[in-house]
PDB file of C-alpha atoms in Angstrom:
ATOM      1  CA  MET A 145       0.000   0.000   0.000  1.00 43.00           C
ATOM      2  CA  GLY A 146       2.790   2.401   0.906  1.00 44.00           C
ATOM      3  CA  THR A 147       4.481   1.968  -2.499  1.00 41.00           C
ATOM      4  CA  LEU A 148       1.268   2.684  -4.396  1.00 49.00           C
ATOM      5  CA  LEU A 149       0.465   5.719  -2.259  1.00 46.00           C
ATOM      6  CA  ASP A 150       3.986   7.071  -2.616  1.00 48.00           C
ATOM      7  CA  SER A 151       3.823   6.741  -6.394  1.00 50.00           C
ATOM      8  CA  ILE A 152       0.634   8.819  -6.403  1.00 47.00           C
ATOM      9  CA  VAL A 153       1.757  11.334  -3.805  1.00 47.00           C
ATOM     10  CA  TYR A 154       5.090  12.123  -5.395  1.00 50.00           C
ATOM     11  CA  THR A 155       4.020  12.148  -9.039  1.00 48.00           C
ATOM     12  CA  SER A 156       5.648  15.140 -10.693  1.00 50.00           C
ATOM     13  CA  ARG A 157       3.306  18.085 -10.983  1.00 57.00           C
ATOM     14  CA  ASN A 158       5.136  19.196 -14.118  1.00 60.00           C
ATOM     15  CA  ASP A 159       4.838  15.971 -16.093  1.00 68.00           C
ATOM     16  CA  PRO A 160       2.222  16.483 -18.868  1.00 69.00           C
ATOM     17  CA  ALA A 161       1.751  12.729 -19.209  1.00 70.00           C
ATOM     18  CA  THR A 162       0.290  12.536 -15.708  1.00 74.00           C
ATOM     19  CA  LEU A 163      -1.994  15.580 -16.031  1.00 75.00           C
ATOM     20  CA  PRO A 164      -5.223  13.606 -16.748  1.00 81.00           C
ATOM     21  CA  LEU A 165      -4.541  11.265 -13.813  1.00 83.00           C
ATOM     22  CA  ARG A 166      -3.715  14.150 -11.470  1.00 77.00           C
ATOM     23  CA  THR A 167      -6.786  16.101 -12.558  1.00 84.00           C
ATOM     24  CA  GLY A 168      -9.107  13.152 -12.023  1.00 86.00           C
ATOM     25  CA  LEU A 169      -7.627  12.310  -8.637  1.00 88.00           C
ATOM     26  CA  ARG A 170      -7.804  15.939  -7.533  1.00 85.00           C
ATOM     27  CA  PHE A 171     -11.506  16.064  -8.424  1.00 86.00           C
ATOM     28  CA  LEU A 172     -12.104  12.901  -6.384  1.00 92.00           C
ATOM     29  CA  SER A 173     -10.158  14.462  -3.504  1.00 92.00           C
ATOM     30  CA  ILE A 174     -12.486  17.468  -3.561  1.00 90.00           C
ATOM     31  CA  LEU A 175     -15.495  15.161  -3.343  1.00 92.00           C
ATOM     32  CA  PHE A 176     -13.856  13.215  -0.526  1.00 89.00           C
ATOM     33  CA  GLY A 177     -13.143  16.436   1.375  1.00 88.00           C
ATOM     34  CA  ALA A 178     -16.725  17.600   0.960  1.00 92.00           C
ATOM     35  CA  GLY A 179     -17.930  14.325   2.442  1.00 92.00           C
ATOM     36  CA  VAL A 180     -15.552  14.660   5.406  1.00 91.00           C
ATOM     37  CA  LYS A 181     -16.718  18.221   6.106  1.00 88.00           C
ATOM     38  CA  ALA A 182     -20.382  17.228   5.819  1.00 91.00           C
ATOM     39  CA  ARG A 183     -19.981  14.360   8.278  1.00 88.00           C
ATOM     40  CA  THR A 184     -18.126  16.569  10.757  1.00 85.00           C
ATOM     41  CA  ALA A 185     -20.833  19.224  10.519  1.00 88.00           C
ATOM     42  CA  LEU A 186     -23.574  16.647  11.111  1.00 90.00           C
ATOM     43  CA  VAL A 187     -21.828  15.362  14.229  1.00 86.00           C
ATOM     44  CA  ARG A 188     -21.186  18.837  15.619  1.00 82.00           C
ATOM     45  CA  SER A 189     -24.774  19.907  14.989  1.00 87.00           C
ATOM     46  CA  GLY A 190     -26.133  16.825  16.761  1.00 86.00           C
ATOM     47  CA  VAL A 191     -27.814  15.337  13.695  1.00 89.00           C
ATOM     48  CA  LEU A 192     -25.468  12.365  14.051  1.00 85.00           C
ATOM     49  CA  SER A 193     -25.256  11.335  17.689  1.00 85.00           C
ATOM     50  CA  THR A 194     -21.997  11.054  19.636  1.00 89.00           C
ATOM     51  CA  GLY A 195     -21.515   8.134  22.005  1.00 93.00           C
ATOM     52  CA  HIS A 196     -19.964   8.460  25.461  1.00 93.00           C
ATOM     53  CA  ALA A 197     -18.287   5.684  27.426  1.00 94.00           C
ATOM     54  CA  PRO A 198     -18.373   5.747  31.266  1.00 95.00           C
ATOM     55  CA  CYS A 199     -14.578   6.173  31.450  1.00 97.00           C
ATOM     56  CA  ARG A 200     -11.755   8.217  29.969  1.00 98.00           C
ATOM     57  CA  ILE A 201     -10.934   7.601  26.305  1.00 98.00           C
ATOM     58  CA  VAL A 202      -7.532   8.261  24.749  1.00 98.00           C
ATOM     59  CA  SER A 203      -7.409   8.017  20.955  1.00 98.00           C
ATOM     60  CA  VAL A 204      -4.259   7.299  18.974  1.00 98.00           C
ATOM     61  CA  GLY A 205      -4.723   8.027  15.295  1.00 96.00           C
ATOM     62  CA  ALA A 206      -3.295   9.655  12.209  1.00 96.00           C
ATOM     63  CA  LEU A 207      -4.059  12.346   9.691  1.00 95.00           C
ATOM     64  CA  ALA A 208      -2.587  10.367   6.801  1.00 93.00           C
ATOM     65  CA  ALA A 209      -3.318   6.917   5.453  1.00 90.00           C
ATOM     66  CA  GLY A 210      -0.584   4.322   5.480  1.00 83.00           C
ATOM     67  CA  GLY A 211       2.010   3.587   8.110  1.00 83.00           C
ATOM     68  CA  THR A 212       2.747   6.457  10.488  1.00 90.00           C
ATOM     69  CA  GLY A 213       3.578   4.337  13.526  1.00 92.00           C
ATOM     70  CA  LYS A 214       0.098   4.322  15.079  1.00 94.00           C
ATOM     71  CA  THR A 215       0.309   0.763  16.374  1.00 94.00           C
ATOM     72  CA  PRO A 216       3.675   1.101  18.168  1.00 95.00           C
ATOM     73  CA  VAL A 217       2.492   4.398  19.662  1.00 96.00           C
ATOM     74  CA  ALA A 218      -0.756   2.764  20.835  1.00 97.00           C
ATOM     75  CA  ILE A 219       1.221  -0.031  22.497  1.00 98.00           C
ATOM     76  CA  MET A 220       3.609   2.481  24.086  1.00 97.00           C
ATOM     77  CA  THR A 221       0.699   4.596  25.356  1.00 97.00           C
ATOM     78  CA  ALA A 222      -1.030   1.572  26.863  1.00 98.00           C
ATOM     79  CA  ARG A 223       2.174   0.612  28.687  1.00 98.00           C
ATOM     80  CA  LEU A 224       2.597   4.140  30.034  1.00 97.00           C
ATOM     81  CA  LEU A 225      -0.984   4.111  31.305  1.00 98.00           C
ATOM     82  CA  LEU A 226      -0.453   0.724  32.951  1.00 98.00           C
ATOM     83  CA  ARG A 227       2.699   1.957  34.679  1.00 98.00           C
ATOM     84  CA  ALA A 228       0.716   4.925  35.981  1.00 98.00           C
ATOM     85  CA  GLY A 229      -1.695   2.503  37.634  1.00 98.00           C
ATOM     86  CA  HIS A 230      -4.609   2.683  35.209  1.00 98.00           C
ATOM     87  CA  ARG A 231      -6.864  -0.194  34.170  1.00 98.00           C
ATOM     88  CA  VAL A 232      -6.646  -0.201  30.381  1.00 98.00           C
ATOM     89  CA  ALA A 233      -8.634  -1.760  27.555  1.00 98.00           C
ATOM     90  CA  VAL A 234      -7.994  -1.265  23.835  1.00 98.00           C
ATOM     91  CA  VAL A 235     -10.722  -0.780  21.239  1.00 98.00           C
ATOM     92  CA  SER A 236     -10.090  -1.031  17.495  1.00 97.00           C
ATOM     93  CA  ARG A 237     -12.099  -1.424  14.332  1.00 95.00           C
ATOM     94  CA  GLY A 238     -10.246  -4.553  13.300  1.00 94.00           C
ATOM     95  CA  TYR A 239      -9.504  -3.502   9.733  1.00 91.00           C
ATOM     96  CA  ARG A 240      -9.615  -6.322   7.161  1.00 91.00           C
ATOM     97  CA  ARG A 241     -10.608  -8.968   9.664  1.00 96.00           C
ATOM     98  CA  GLU A 242     -12.729 -11.881   8.483  1.00 96.00           C
ATOM     99  CA  SER A 243     -15.164 -11.668  11.404  1.00 96.00           C
ATOM    100  CA  SER A 244     -17.878  -9.062  11.941  1.00 95.00           C
ATOM    101  CA  GLY A 245     -19.622  -7.375  14.849  1.00 97.00           C
ATOM    102  CA  VAL A 246     -18.077  -6.780  18.255  1.00 98.00           C
ATOM    103  CA  ARG A 247     -15.488  -9.419  19.186  1.00 98.00           C
ATOM    104  CA  VAL A 248     -13.162  -9.799  22.158  1.00 98.00           C
ATOM    105  CA  VAL A 249      -9.656 -10.341  20.799  1.00 98.00           C
ATOM    106  CA  SER A 250      -8.057 -10.831  24.209  1.00 98.00           C
ATOM    107  CA  ASP A 251      -9.039 -10.744  27.865  1.00 98.00           C
ATOM    108  CA  PHE A 252      -7.140 -10.985  31.143  1.00 97.00           C
ATOM    109  CA  SER A 253      -6.223 -14.594  30.359  1.00 97.00           C
ATOM    110  CA  GLY A 254      -4.644 -14.018  26.936  1.00 97.00           C
ATOM    111  CA  VAL A 255      -5.307 -13.792  23.189  1.00 98.00           C
ATOM    112  CA  LEU A 256      -8.543 -15.448  22.083  1.00 98.00           C
ATOM    113  CA  LEU A 257      -8.736 -14.814  18.322  1.00 98.00           C
ATOM    114  CA  SER A 258      -6.433 -15.416  15.374  1.00 97.00           C
ATOM    115  CA  PRO A 259      -5.095 -12.545  13.231  1.00 97.00           C
ATOM    116  CA  ARG A 260      -7.660 -13.406  10.556  1.00 97.00           C
ATOM    117  CA  GLU A 261     -10.520 -13.114  13.040  1.00 98.00           C
ATOM    118  CA  ALA A 262      -9.188 -10.088  14.891  1.00 98.00           C
ATOM    119  CA  GLY A 263      -7.297  -8.174  12.218  1.00 97.00           C
ATOM    120  CA  ASP A 264      -3.513  -7.961  12.079  1.00 96.00           C
ATOM    121  CA  GLU A 265      -3.068  -4.796  14.155  1.00 96.00           C
ATOM    122  CA  PRO A 266      -5.476  -5.674  17.005  1.00 98.00           C
ATOM    123  CA  HIS A 267      -3.870  -9.125  17.224  1.00 98.00           C
ATOM    124  CA  LEU A 268      -0.420  -7.525  17.364  1.00 97.00           C
ATOM    125  CA  ILE A 269      -1.578  -5.149  20.117  1.00 98.00           C
ATOM    126  CA  ALA A 270      -3.129  -8.016  22.092  1.00 98.00           C
ATOM    127  CA  SER A 271       0.062 -10.073  21.787  1.00 98.00           C
ATOM    128  CA  ALA A 272       2.232  -7.143  22.898  1.00 98.00           C
ATOM    129  CA  LEU A 273       0.024  -6.292  25.880  1.00 98.00           C
ATOM    130  CA  PRO A 274      -0.656  -9.499  27.848  1.00 97.00           C
ATOM    131  CA  GLY A 275      -3.457  -9.052  30.347  1.00 97.00           C
ATOM    132  CA  VAL A 276      -4.892  -6.014  28.543  1.00 98.00           C
ATOM    133  CA  PRO A 277      -8.328  -6.655  26.995  1.00 98.00           C
ATOM    134  CA  VAL A 278      -8.626  -5.815  23.290  1.00 98.00           C
ATOM    135  CA  VAL A 279     -12.049  -5.487  21.639  1.00 98.00           C
ATOM    136  CA  VAL A 280     -12.818  -4.908  17.959  1.00 98.00           C
ATOM    137  CA  GLY A 281     -15.973  -3.657  16.290  1.00 97.00           C
ATOM    138  CA  GLU A 282     -17.050  -1.686  13.245  1.00 95.00           C
ATOM    139  CA  ARG A 283     -19.051   0.547  15.587  1.00 94.00           C
ATOM    140  CA  ARG A 284     -16.475   1.785  18.048  1.00 95.00           C
ATOM    141  CA  VAL A 285     -19.222   2.959  20.422  1.00 95.00           C
ATOM    142  CA  ASP A 286     -20.549  -0.595  20.773  1.00 96.00           C
ATOM    143  CA  ALA A 287     -17.035  -2.008  21.177  1.00 97.00           C
ATOM    144  CA  ALA A 288     -16.184   0.578  23.842  1.00 97.00           C
ATOM    145  CA  MET A 289     -19.359  -0.155  25.804  1.00 97.00           C
ATOM    146  CA  LEU A 290     -18.716  -3.904  25.734  1.00 98.00           C
ATOM    147  CA  ALA A 291     -15.110  -3.323  26.832  1.00 98.00           C
ATOM    148  CA  TYR A 292     -16.274  -1.207  29.747  1.00 98.00           C
ATOM    149  CA  GLU A 293     -19.119  -3.484  30.837  1.00 98.00           C
ATOM    150  CA  ARG A 294     -17.012  -6.650  30.720  1.00 98.00           C
ATOM    151  CA  PHE A 295     -13.594  -5.421  31.892  1.00 98.00           C
ATOM    152  CA  ARG A 296     -14.286  -2.168  33.815  1.00 98.00           C
ATOM    153  CA  PRO A 297     -11.269  -0.155  32.622  1.00 98.00           C
ATOM    154  CA  ASN A 298     -10.865   3.412  33.765  1.00 98.00           C
ATOM    155  CA  VAL A 299      -9.156   4.249  30.442  1.00 98.00           C
ATOM    156  CA  ILE A 300     -10.059   2.949  26.991  1.00 98.00           C
ATOM    157  CA  LEU A 301      -7.369   3.340  24.361  1.00 98.00           C
ATOM    158  CA  LEU A 302      -8.952   3.881  20.947  1.00 98.00           C
ATOM    159  CA  ASP A 303      -6.662   2.550  18.223  1.00 97.00           C
ATOM    160  CA  ASP A 304      -6.747   4.473  14.904  1.00 95.00           C
ATOM    161  CA  GLY A 305      -9.646   6.573  16.141  1.00 95.00           C
ATOM    162  CA  PHE A 306      -8.910  10.154  15.081  1.00 96.00           C
ATOM    163  CA  GLN A 307     -11.537  10.145  12.307  1.00 94.00           C
ATOM    164  CA  HIS A 308     -14.091   8.242  14.390  1.00 92.00           C
ATOM    165  CA  ILE A 309     -15.606  11.407  15.854  1.00 92.00           C
ATOM    166  CA  ARG A 310     -18.913   9.754  16.775  1.00 92.00           C
ATOM    167  CA  LEU A 311     -17.251   8.424  19.939  1.00 95.00           C
ATOM    168  CA  HIS A 312     -16.310  11.098  22.440  1.00 95.00           C
ATOM    169  CA  ARG A 313     -12.709  11.058  23.567  1.00 95.00           C
ATOM    170  CA  ASP A 314     -10.808  13.017  26.203  1.00 97.00           C
ATOM    171  CA  ILE A 315      -7.447  13.155  24.421  1.00 97.00           C
ATOM    172  CA  ASP A 316      -6.482  12.741  20.764  1.00 98.00           C
ATOM    173  CA  VAL A 317      -2.907  11.747  19.974  1.00 98.00           C
ATOM    174  CA  VAL A 318      -2.060  12.092  16.270  1.00 97.00           C
ATOM    175  CA  THR A 319       1.022  10.489  14.727  1.00 97.00           C
ATOM    176  CA  LEU A 320       2.788  12.305  11.877  1.00 95.00           C
ATOM    177  CA  ASP A 321       5.555  10.843   9.728  1.00 94.00           C
ATOM    178  CA  SER A 322       8.434  13.283  10.254  1.00 93.00           C
ATOM    179  CA  ARG A 323       9.761  12.622   6.728  1.00 90.00           C
ATOM    180  CA  HIS A 324       6.636  13.999   5.030  1.00 89.00           C
ATOM    181  CA  PRO A 325       3.895  14.696   7.620  1.00 92.00           C
ATOM    182  CA  PHE A 326       1.402  16.066   5.085  1.00 90.00           C
ATOM    183  CA  ALA A 327       2.826  14.451   1.931  1.00 83.00           C
ATOM    184  CA  ASN A 328       1.662  16.541  -1.053  1.00 85.00           C
ATOM    185  CA  GLY A 329      -1.098  18.205   0.978  1.00 89.00           C
ATOM    186  CA  PHE A 330      -3.963  16.547  -0.909  1.00 92.00           C
ATOM    187  CA  LEU A 331      -6.741  14.414   0.504  1.00 95.00           C
ATOM    188  CA  LEU A 332      -7.362  10.875  -0.666  1.00 94.00           C
ATOM    189  CA  PRO A 333      -7.086   9.675  -3.389  1.00 92.00           C
ATOM    190  CA  ARG A 334      -4.883  12.462  -4.895  1.00 89.00           C
ATOM    191  CA  GLY A 335      -2.794  12.384  -1.717  1.00 90.00           C
ATOM    192  CA  ILE A 336      -2.788  10.369   1.483  1.00 92.00           C
ATOM    193  CA  LEU A 337      -4.535  12.741   3.901  1.00 95.00           C
ATOM    194  CA  ARG A 338      -7.740  11.470   5.480  1.00 95.00           C
ATOM    195  CA  GLU A 339      -8.663  14.984   6.601  1.00 95.00           C
ATOM    196  CA  PRO A 340      -7.379  18.509   5.915  1.00 93.00           C
ATOM    197  CA  ARG A 341      -4.444  19.699   7.985  1.00 93.00           C
ATOM    198  CA  GLU A 342      -6.796  21.987   9.902  1.00 93.00           C
ATOM    199  CA  ALA A 343      -8.236  18.888  11.603  1.00 94.00           C
ATOM    200  CA  LEU A 344      -5.105  18.795  13.768  1.00 95.00           C
ATOM    201  CA  ALA A 345      -6.783  21.505  15.863  1.00 95.00           C
ATOM    202  CA  ARG A 346      -8.811  18.673  17.460  1.00 94.00           C
ATOM    203  CA  ALA A 347      -5.659  16.922  18.663  1.00 96.00           C
ATOM    204  CA  ARG A 348      -4.130  17.376  22.099  1.00 97.00           C
ATOM    205  CA  VAL A 349      -0.797  15.846  21.018  1.00 96.00           C
ATOM    206  CA  ALA A 350       0.935  15.691  17.621  1.00 96.00           C
ATOM    207  CA  LEU A 351       3.638  13.046  17.796  1.00 95.00           C
ATOM    208  CA  PHE A 352       6.274  12.924  15.069  1.00 95.00           C
ATOM    209  CA  THR A 353       7.509   9.424  14.214  1.00 93.00           C
ATOM    210  CA  ARG A 354      10.182   7.808  12.008  1.00 89.00           C
ATOM    211  CA  PHE A 355      13.098   9.934  13.159  1.00 84.00           C
ATOM    212  CA  ASP A 356      16.588   8.517  12.637  1.00 79.00           C
TER     213      ASP A 356
END
């Protein structure tokens, strides 16, 4: 995925041969951006409801698609919270998993699902954090409520949750690739941004990754 995105992101703006492709992708990016803005407006106006969990929620996410180090940062954050004496559970969507609905990937006893059932990243998080419950679900609100009701954490760590604004969170941590944090500045699919740069105003912490 990274190679394909990089080839699109860094296509020369001065190459006439790529002009039709760049024009088409830019038009699609405008449509994508309009959809993002419309969804945000609907949430802020209350037309789309926002869920609240009965505990603190810390989200670790990204502004750009592709690898920005979200998973290692999520694992690091969970360990820091554990060292501070918090009871932690992790909630993730479970991207590309073969199961559906809300599933418990791991509980206090260990990992319960395979990578195919849980998704690669949630399974990796569960394996790296023994004793920390990990729950996946397309609807993060439902997954967070199940995590709270079953495991009673006082902090839920929301993995890759920056764009999931329908679940209230107390802190947003956003990872940015230090080599090209905003790439070419375009939204998907012309670039790799999921939201405009202005969305960083929602974040409490911007964490630069991939430093030498």
